[in-house]
Coordinates of C-alpha atoms in Angstrom, one line a residue:
M1 CA 0.0 0.0 0.0
A2 CA 1.2 3.5 -0.9
N3 CA 1.5 6.4 1.4
V4 CA -0.4 9.4 0.0
A5 CA 0.5 13.2 -0.1
V6 CA -2.4 15.5 -0.6
V7 CA -1.5 18.9 -2.1
G8 CA -3.4 21.8 -3.7
A9 CA -3.0 22.2 -7.4
Q10 CA -4.2 25.8 -7.7
W11 CA -4.1 28.7 -5.3
G12 CA -5.3 26.8 -2.3
D13 CA -8.9 26.5 -1.0
E14 CA -9.5 23.6 -3.4
G15 CA -11.4 21.5 -0.8
K16 CA -8.4 19.6 0.7
G17 CA -10.2 19.3 4.1
K18 CA -12.9 17.0 2.8
I19 CA -10.6 14.9 0.8
V20 CA -8.1 14.5 3.6
D21 CA -10.9 13.5 5.9
W22 CA -12.1 11.0 3.4
L23 CA -8.7 9.5 3.1
S24 CA -7.8 9.8 6.8
E25 CA -10.3 7.1 7.7
R26 CA -8.2 4.7 5.6
A27 CA -4.8 6.0 6.9
D28 CA -2.9 5.0 10.1
M29 CA -1.3 8.5 10.6
V30 CA -1.8 12.0 9.3
V31 CA 1.0 14.5 9.0
R32 CA 1.1 18.3 8.3
F33 CA 4.4 19.3 6.7
Q34 CA 4.4 23.0 5.8
G35 CA 2.7 26.3 6.4
G36 CA 1.1 27.5 9.6
H37 CA -2.2 28.6 11.0
N38 CA -2.8 30.5 7.7
A39 CA -4.1 27.2 6.4
G40 CA -7.9 26.5 6.6
H41 CA -9.3 23.0 6.2
T42 CA -13.1 22.6 6.6
L43 CA -14.4 19.2 7.5
V44 CA -18.1 18.3 7.6
I45 CA -18.8 15.1 9.5
D46 CA -22.3 13.9 10.4
G47 CA -23.6 17.4 9.8
K48 CA -21.1 19.0 12.2
T49 CA -18.5 21.4 10.7
Y50 CA -14.9 21.5 12.0
K51 CA -12.6 24.3 10.9
L52 CA -8.9 23.4 11.3
S53 CA -5.8 25.5 10.7
L54 CA -2.8 24.0 12.5
L55 CA -4.2 20.6 13.5
P56 CA -3.9 17.7 11.0
S57 CA -7.3 16.6 9.9
G58 CA -6.8 13.2 11.4
V59 CA -7.4 14.5 14.9
V60 CA -11.1 14.6 14.3
R61 CA -11.1 10.8 13.9
G62 CA -8.7 10.2 16.7
K63 CA -5.9 9.1 14.3
P64 CA -2.3 9.7 15.3
S65 CA -1.6 13.1 14.0
I66 CA 1.7 14.9 13.5
I67 CA 2.7 18.6 13.0
G68 CA 6.0 18.3 11.2
N69 CA 9.2 20.3 11.3
G70 CA 8.3 22.1 8.1
V71 CA 5.4 23.8 9.8
V72 CA 5.8 27.1 11.7
V73 CA 3.8 26.9 14.9
D74 CA 2.0 29.7 16.8
P75 CA 1.8 28.0 20.3
W76 CA -1.1 30.3 21.4
A77 CA -3.0 29.6 18.2
L78 CA -2.4 25.9 18.6
L79 CA -3.8 25.8 22.2
D80 CA -6.8 27.9 21.1
E81 CA -7.5 25.5 18.3
I82 CA -7.2 22.4 20.6
K83 CA -9.7 24.1 23.0
R84 CA -12.1 25.0 20.2
V85 CA -12.1 21.5 18.8
G86 CA -12.4 20.1 22.3
D87 CA -15.5 22.2 22.8
Q88 CA -17.0 20.4 19.8
G89 CA -16.4 17.1 21.6
I90 CA -13.0 16.1 20.1
E91 CA -10.4 15.6 22.9
I92 CA -6.9 16.1 21.7
T93 CA -4.2 14.8 23.9
P94 CA -0.4 14.3 23.5
K95 CA -1.2 10.7 22.8
V96 CA -3.0 11.7 19.6
L97 CA -1.1 14.8 18.6
K98 CA 2.7 15.0 18.3
L99 CA 4.6 18.3 17.5
A100 CA 8.0 18.2 16.0
D101 CA 10.5 19.3 18.6
N102 CA 12.6 21.0 15.8
A103 CA 9.6 23.0 14.4
A104 CA 10.1 26.8 14.5
L105 CA 7.7 29.0 16.5
I106 CA 5.7 32.0 15.6
L107 CA 5.9 34.6 18.4
P108 CA 3.8 37.8 18.9
L109 CA 6.5 39.9 17.4
H110 CA 6.1 38.0 14.1
R111 CA 2.4 38.7 13.9
R112 CA 3.1 42.4 14.7
L113 CA 5.8 42.7 12.0
D114 CA 3.6 40.9 9.4
Q115 CA 0.7 43.3 10.0
A116 CA 3.0 46.4 10.1
R117 CA 4.6 45.5 6.8
E118 CA 1.3 45.0 5.0
T119 CA 0.0 48.3 6.3
A120 CA 3.1 50.1 5.2
A121 CA 2.9 48.5 1.7
G122 CA -0.4 50.3 0.9
S123 CA -1.5 49.3 -2.6
G124 CA 1.5 47.0 -2.9
Q125 CA 0.3 44.6 -0.3
I126 CA 0.9 40.9 -1.0
G127 CA -2.2 39.8 0.8
T128 CA -0.9 37.8 3.7
T129 CA -3.2 36.7 6.5
G130 CA -1.2 38.8 9.0
R131 CA -0.5 35.9 11.2
G132 CA 3.3 36.1 11.3
I133 CA 3.9 33.1 9.0
G134 CA 6.4 34.9 6.7
P135 CA 8.5 36.6 9.4
A136 CA 8.7 33.3 11.3
Y137 CA 10.1 31.6 8.2
E138 CA 12.5 34.4 7.7
D139 CA 13.8 33.9 11.3
K140 CA 14.1 30.2 10.6
V141 CA 16.2 30.7 7.5
A142 CA 18.3 33.4 9.2
R143 CA 19.0 30.8 12.0
R144 CA 17.7 32.9 14.9
A145 CA 14.3 31.1 15.3
L146 CA 13.0 29.8 18.6
R147 CA 12.1 26.2 18.2
V148 CA 9.8 23.9 20.1
C149 CA 12.7 22.1 21.9
D150 CA 14.1 25.5 23.1
L151 CA 11.0 25.9 25.3
A152 CA 12.6 23.6 27.8
D153 CA 15.7 25.7 28.3
D154 CA 15.5 29.2 29.8
A155 CA 19.0 30.1 28.8
T156 CA 18.3 29.2 25.1
I157 CA 15.1 31.3 25.2
A158 CA 16.9 34.3 26.5
Y159 CA 19.8 33.9 24.0
K160 CA 17.4 33.5 21.0
V161 CA 15.1 36.3 22.0
E162 CA 18.1 38.6 22.2
R163 CA 19.2 37.7 18.7
M164 CA 15.7 38.1 17.3
L165 CA 15.2 41.5 18.9
A166 CA 18.5 42.8 17.5
H167 CA 16.9 42.3 14.1
H168 CA 13.2 43.0 14.8
N169 CA 13.7 46.1 16.9
A170 CA 15.8 47.6 14.1
L171 CA 12.9 47.1 11.7
Y172 CA 10.4 48.6 14.1
R173 CA 12.7 51.7 14.6
G174 CA 12.9 52.1 10.9
M175 CA 9.1 52.1 10.6
G176 CA 8.8 54.5 13.5
Q177 CA 7.1 52.0 15.8
P178 CA 7.7 51.1 19.4
E179 CA 10.3 48.4 20.0
V180 CA 9.5 45.0 21.5
N181 CA 10.1 44.6 25.2
G182 CA 12.4 41.5 25.7
A183 CA 11.5 40.8 29.3
E184 CA 7.7 40.8 28.5
L185 CA 8.3 38.5 25.5
I186 CA 10.3 36.1 27.5
A187 CA 7.6 36.0 30.2
Q188 CA 5.0 35.2 27.6
I189 CA 7.1 32.4 26.2
K190 CA 7.8 30.9 29.6
E191 CA 4.2 31.0 30.5
I192 CA 3.1 29.0 27.4
A193 CA 6.1 26.6 27.4
P194 CA 4.7 24.0 29.9
K195 CA 1.4 23.8 28.0
I196 CA 3.2 23.0 24.6
L197 CA 6.1 20.8 25.7
P198 CA 3.9 17.7 26.4
Y199 CA 3.1 17.5 22.7
A200 CA 6.8 17.8 21.6
A201 CA 8.5 14.7 20.1
P202 CA 11.3 13.7 17.8
V203 CA 8.9 13.3 14.9
W204 CA 11.5 11.9 12.5
E205 CA 11.8 8.9 14.8
I206 CA 8.0 8.3 14.9
M207 CA 7.9 8.6 11.1
A208 CA 10.8 6.0 10.8
D209 CA 9.0 3.6 13.0
A210 CA 5.7 4.1 11.0
R211 CA 7.5 3.4 7.8
R212 CA 9.2 0.3 9.3
D213 CA 5.8 -1.0 10.4
R214 CA 4.3 -0.3 6.9
S215 CA 1.7 2.1 8.4
R216 CA -0.3 4.0 5.9
I217 CA 0.8 7.7 6.2
L218 CA -1.3 10.6 4.8
F219 CA 0.7 13.8 4.2
E220 CA -1.5 16.8 4.4
G221 CA -0.5 19.9 2.5
A222 CA -1.8 23.4 2.9
Q223 CA -2.3 26.3 0.4
G224 CA -1.6 25.3 -3.2
A225 CA 1.1 24.9 -5.9
M226 CA 0.6 28.4 -7.3
L227 CA 1.3 29.8 -3.8
D228 CA 4.6 27.9 -3.6
V229 CA 7.5 30.2 -2.7
D230 CA 9.6 28.9 -5.6
H231 CA 7.0 27.8 -8.2
G232 CA 4.1 30.1 -7.6
T233 CA 3.1 33.6 -8.6
Y234 CA 6.0 35.2 -6.7
P235 CA 5.9 37.5 -4.8
Y236 CA 2.2 36.9 -4.3
V237 CA 2.9 33.5 -2.6
T238 CA 3.2 32.0 0.8
S239 CA 6.5 31.6 2.6
S240 CA 7.0 27.8 2.2
N241 CA 7.2 25.1 -0.4
T242 CA 3.7 23.8 -0.9
V243 CA 4.4 21.1 -3.5
S244 CA 4.7 17.4 -2.7
G245 CA 8.5 17.5 -2.5
Q246 CA 8.2 19.3 0.8
A247 CA 6.2 16.4 2.4
A248 CA 9.5 14.5 3.0
A249 CA 11.7 17.4 4.1
G250 CA 8.9 18.9 6.2
S251 CA 8.2 15.7 8.2
G252 CA 11.6 14.1 8.5
I253 CA 11.3 11.2 6.2
G254 CA 13.0 10.2 2.9
P255 CA 11.3 11.2 -0.4
G256 CA 10.8 7.6 -1.4
A257 CA 8.3 7.2 1.4
V258 CA 5.8 9.8 0.0
G259 CA 4.3 7.5 -2.6
Y260 CA 1.1 8.6 -4.4
V261 CA 0.6 12.4 -4.8
L262 CA -3.1 13.5 -5.0
G263 CA -3.6 17.0 -6.3
I264 CA -6.8 18.7 -5.2
T265 CA -8.4 20.8 -8.0
K266 CA -11.6 22.7 -8.2
A267 CA -13.7 22.4 -11.3
Y268 CA -13.2 26.2 -11.7
T269 CA -10.5 28.5 -10.2
T270 CA -10.4 30.7 -7.1
R271 CA -7.8 32.9 -5.5
V272 CA -7.7 34.9 -2.2
G273 CA -5.7 38.1 -1.9
S274 CA -3.5 39.9 -4.5
G275 CA -1.7 38.7 -7.5
P276 CA -2.2 37.6 -11.1
F277 CA -5.3 35.6 -12.0
P278 CA -5.5 35.1 -15.8
T279 CA -9.0 33.5 -15.9
E280 CA -10.7 35.7 -13.3
L281 CA -14.3 36.6 -13.9
T282 CA -15.5 40.0 -12.5
D283 CA -18.9 39.7 -14.1
S284 CA -22.2 38.0 -13.0
I285 CA -20.8 34.5 -13.7
G286 CA -17.9 35.2 -11.3
Q287 CA -20.4 36.3 -8.7
L288 CA -22.5 33.2 -9.3
L289 CA -19.5 30.9 -8.8
G290 CA -18.7 32.7 -5.6
E291 CA -22.2 32.4 -4.3
R292 CA -22.8 28.8 -5.3
G293 CA -19.4 27.8 -4.1
H294 CA -19.6 29.7 -0.8
E295 CA -16.2 31.2 -1.7
F296 CA -15.0 32.8 1.5
G297 CA -11.6 32.0 3.2
T298 CA -11.9 29.5 6.1
V299 CA -9.2 31.4 8.1
T300 CA -9.7 35.0 7.0
G301 CA -13.3 35.2 5.9
R302 CA -12.1 37.1 2.8
K303 CA -14.2 36.8 -0.4
R304 CA -12.4 34.6 -3.0
R305 CA -11.9 35.8 -6.5
C306 CA -13.4 33.3 -9.0
G307 CA -12.7 32.3 -12.6
W308 CA -12.8 29.6 -15.2
F309 CA -10.7 26.4 -15.0
D310 CA -7.1 27.1 -15.9
A311 CA -5.7 23.9 -17.5
V312 CA -2.4 25.5 -18.2
M313 CA -1.7 26.3 -14.6
V314 CA -3.0 23.0 -13.3
R315 CA -0.9 21.0 -15.8
Q316 CA 2.2 23.0 -14.7
A317 CA 1.3 22.2 -11.1
T318 CA 1.0 18.5 -11.8
K319 CA 4.5 18.5 -13.4
V320 CA 6.2 20.5 -10.8
G321 CA 4.5 18.7 -7.9
G322 CA 4.8 15.2 -9.3
I323 CA 1.0 14.7 -9.0
T324 CA -0.1 11.2 -9.8
G325 CA -3.8 11.9 -9.9
I326 CA -6.3 14.6 -9.1
A327 CA -9.3 14.9 -6.9
L328 CA -11.7 17.2 -8.8
T329 CA -14.0 19.1 -6.4
K330 CA -17.0 21.4 -6.5
L331 CA -18.3 20.1 -9.8
D332 CA -21.8 20.8 -8.7
V333 CA -21.1 24.6 -8.5
L334 CA -21.2 24.6 -12.3
D335 CA -24.6 22.9 -12.5
T336 CA -26.6 25.9 -13.6
L337 CA -24.3 27.1 -16.4
T338 CA -25.3 26.4 -20.0
E339 CA -21.9 27.3 -21.3
L340 CA -18.4 26.6 -19.7
K341 CA -15.0 27.8 -20.7
V342 CA -11.6 26.3 -20.0
C343 CA -8.2 28.0 -20.5
V344 CA -6.1 25.9 -22.8
A345 CA -3.2 28.3 -23.5
Y346 CA -2.1 31.9 -22.9
E347 CA -1.3 34.8 -25.2
L348 CA 1.8 36.8 -24.3
N349 CA 3.0 39.6 -26.5
G350 CA 1.1 38.3 -29.4
A351 CA 2.5 34.7 -29.1
R352 CA 0.7 31.6 -27.9
I353 CA 2.4 29.9 -24.9
N354 CA 1.6 26.7 -23.0
R355 CA 3.1 27.5 -19.6
F356 CA 2.7 30.0 -16.9
P357 CA 5.8 32.2 -17.0
S358 CA 8.0 33.0 -13.9
G359 CA 8.4 36.7 -14.4
M360 CA 6.2 39.0 -12.4
G361 CA 5.4 41.3 -15.4
Q362 CA 4.8 38.4 -17.7
Q363 CA 2.4 36.7 -15.2
A364 CA 0.4 39.9 -15.1
A365 CA 0.4 40.3 -18.9
V366 CA -0.8 36.8 -20.0
K367 CA -4.2 36.6 -21.5
P368 CA -6.2 33.3 -21.5
I369 CA -7.1 31.4 -24.6
F370 CA -10.4 29.7 -24.0
E371 CA -12.1 26.6 -25.3
T372 CA -15.9 26.7 -24.9
M373 CA -17.9 23.6 -23.8
T374 CA -21.6 22.9 -23.3
G375 CA -22.8 22.9 -19.7
W376 CA -25.1 20.2 -18.4
N377 CA -27.6 22.5 -16.7
C378 CA -28.8 19.9 -14.2
S379 CA -27.8 18.8 -10.7
T380 CA -24.7 16.7 -10.0
R381 CA -24.8 17.5 -6.3
G382 CA -24.5 14.3 -4.2
A383 CA -23.7 12.0 -7.2
R384 CA -21.8 9.0 -6.0
S385 CA -21.2 7.1 -9.3
W386 CA -20.4 7.9 -12.9
A387 CA -23.9 6.7 -13.9
Q388 CA -25.4 9.5 -11.9
L389 CA -23.5 12.2 -13.9
P390 CA -24.9 13.8 -17.0
A391 CA -23.1 13.1 -20.2
E392 CA -21.9 16.7 -20.6
A393 CA -20.4 16.7 -17.1
I394 CA -18.4 13.5 -18.0
K395 CA -17.2 15.2 -21.2
Y396 CA -16.0 18.2 -19.1
I397 CA -14.1 15.9 -16.7
R398 CA -12.5 13.9 -19.6
R399 CA -11.4 17.1 -21.3
I400 CA -9.8 18.4 -18.2
E401 CA -7.9 15.1 -17.8
E402 CA -6.6 15.5 -21.4
L403 CA -5.5 19.0 -20.9
I404 CA -3.7 18.6 -17.6
E405 CA -2.3 15.2 -18.7
T406 CA -3.3 13.7 -15.3
P407 CA -6.2 11.3 -14.5
V408 CA -9.0 12.0 -12.1
A409 CA -8.7 9.7 -9.1
L410 CA -11.5 11.2 -7.0
L411 CA -14.5 13.3 -7.8
S412 CA -16.3 15.4 -5.1
T413 CA -19.9 16.5 -5.7
S414 CA -20.7 18.2 -2.3
P415 CA -19.0 19.1 1.0
E416 CA -20.4 15.8 2.5
R417 CA -17.6 13.2 2.6
D418 CA -19.7 10.4 1.2
D419 CA -20.6 12.4 -1.9
T420 CA -17.4 11.2 -3.5
I421 CA -16.8 9.1 -6.6
L422 CA -13.8 6.9 -6.3
V423 CA -12.0 6.2 -9.5
R424 CA -8.7 5.0 -8.1
D425 CA -7.8 4.4 -4.5
P426 CA -4.5 6.3 -3.9
F427 CA -3.6 4.0 -1.0
L428 CA -3.8 0.9 -3.3
D429 CA -1.9 2.5 -6.3

C-alpha cells in the first residue's frame, strides 16, 4: 500500500479538508508538513463542521496526527484550536497529537511585524493573513528562530530572543514603531512553554517507526502549488514550499516514502488576496460561482476571486509537484451554467504559450485562450457514481484530464464526505 500526499494544485482553497478527511479514515497516521495557521481546512462530519488551521485533519477521527518540522507553529493559536475543537467534543491529547521538537515557533513579534509591513505596503500589499507566517520563516532561515525544543531551556530562550530582537527592533525603529520589550516577550514564552512541551517529540523517529511498520501515512499539505514560494506567482505567494517534495523534508522522512501524490483541484478556479489571475471573472458569472461555491476564506473570511478552470496552470502544477492523480472538487457549482470555458493556453506579447511564466510582469500580462464547452444545466450534487452524472459533465471531466495530462482519481460532488466518486484508491496504487 502506498503512502499518500495531498496537495493543492491551484491557489489553495481547493477542498483539501474533505478529501483529507475521506482518506484519513483509511490512513494510520496524518502529517502536516508545511505552512502554519494560515491554512484553513473545513471538514463536515455527520452534519457537524470543523474548521482546522494547524491541527492535522486526522485528529477529528482520533488518528495519530503529527505537526512536522516544516510547519511554523504559533503556540497560542495551537492551544486555542485544541480548545475550540475540544469544545466540539474532540479531545486532543499528547497521545493523539505530536509536535516536531525541531519546528520553528511563531511569536507575537512575528504577527506584529507581518501586519505592520502589510499596512506600510499600501497598494503594494501581498495579501498575507497577517498571522506572522512569513516573518517566522524568515527567522528560521536566518538561524535565529526559537524552536519547540528550546522551550525547555530558559538560557536558550533568553539567547534567541536577544538575537531576534536585535533584528526585529531595528525594523520597528525604521518604521517609527515602538520596540518589543524583551522581558515581556520572554515572560509570555515561559508561560506558554509547559502547555506546549507535552506535545513535543522527535517526529522523524516516529515517522521512521511508522515506515518500518508499513503504516499508511497521509501527508496533508496546505495552500496550493501556485502559492509555492519557488514555483508560484512570486511574490504573491506563501513563505513555504507547498508542492509534494516538501512532504518528505517537512516531516523528516525520505522522499521515497511519499508515494502517491493526489492534487486537489476545483472544477473552476479561485484565489484569495492579491496577485495575477488570468481566468478571473469579474462579471455575473464570477459572482454566481462565488455564491454557489460559498467562496469565503476559512481562516480570513475574505471573499475569494473566481474564474474559469485554468488547465495551463494545473498542468504545470502536476508536473512541478509530481502529481499522480487529481481529486476534482465542486463540480456541482457549475450545474446551472449552460456554457463553460476552459483556459487551454495563454497569449503573451502576441504569441501563444503553453506554460505560466515565472516573471512578475509576464504573469500579469498573459491573456487566457479559452475553449468553450456545453454545460449540463442539471444537478450533479450528491452524485456517488459515474452513472449519476450527465453526459456533458463527464465530457467536461475527460477534457480536463486530457488538458492537464493527469487522470481524475476522485470526484467530489458536495461538501459531504460520502458524496465522492472513487475512480482509483490512492492507498492501493
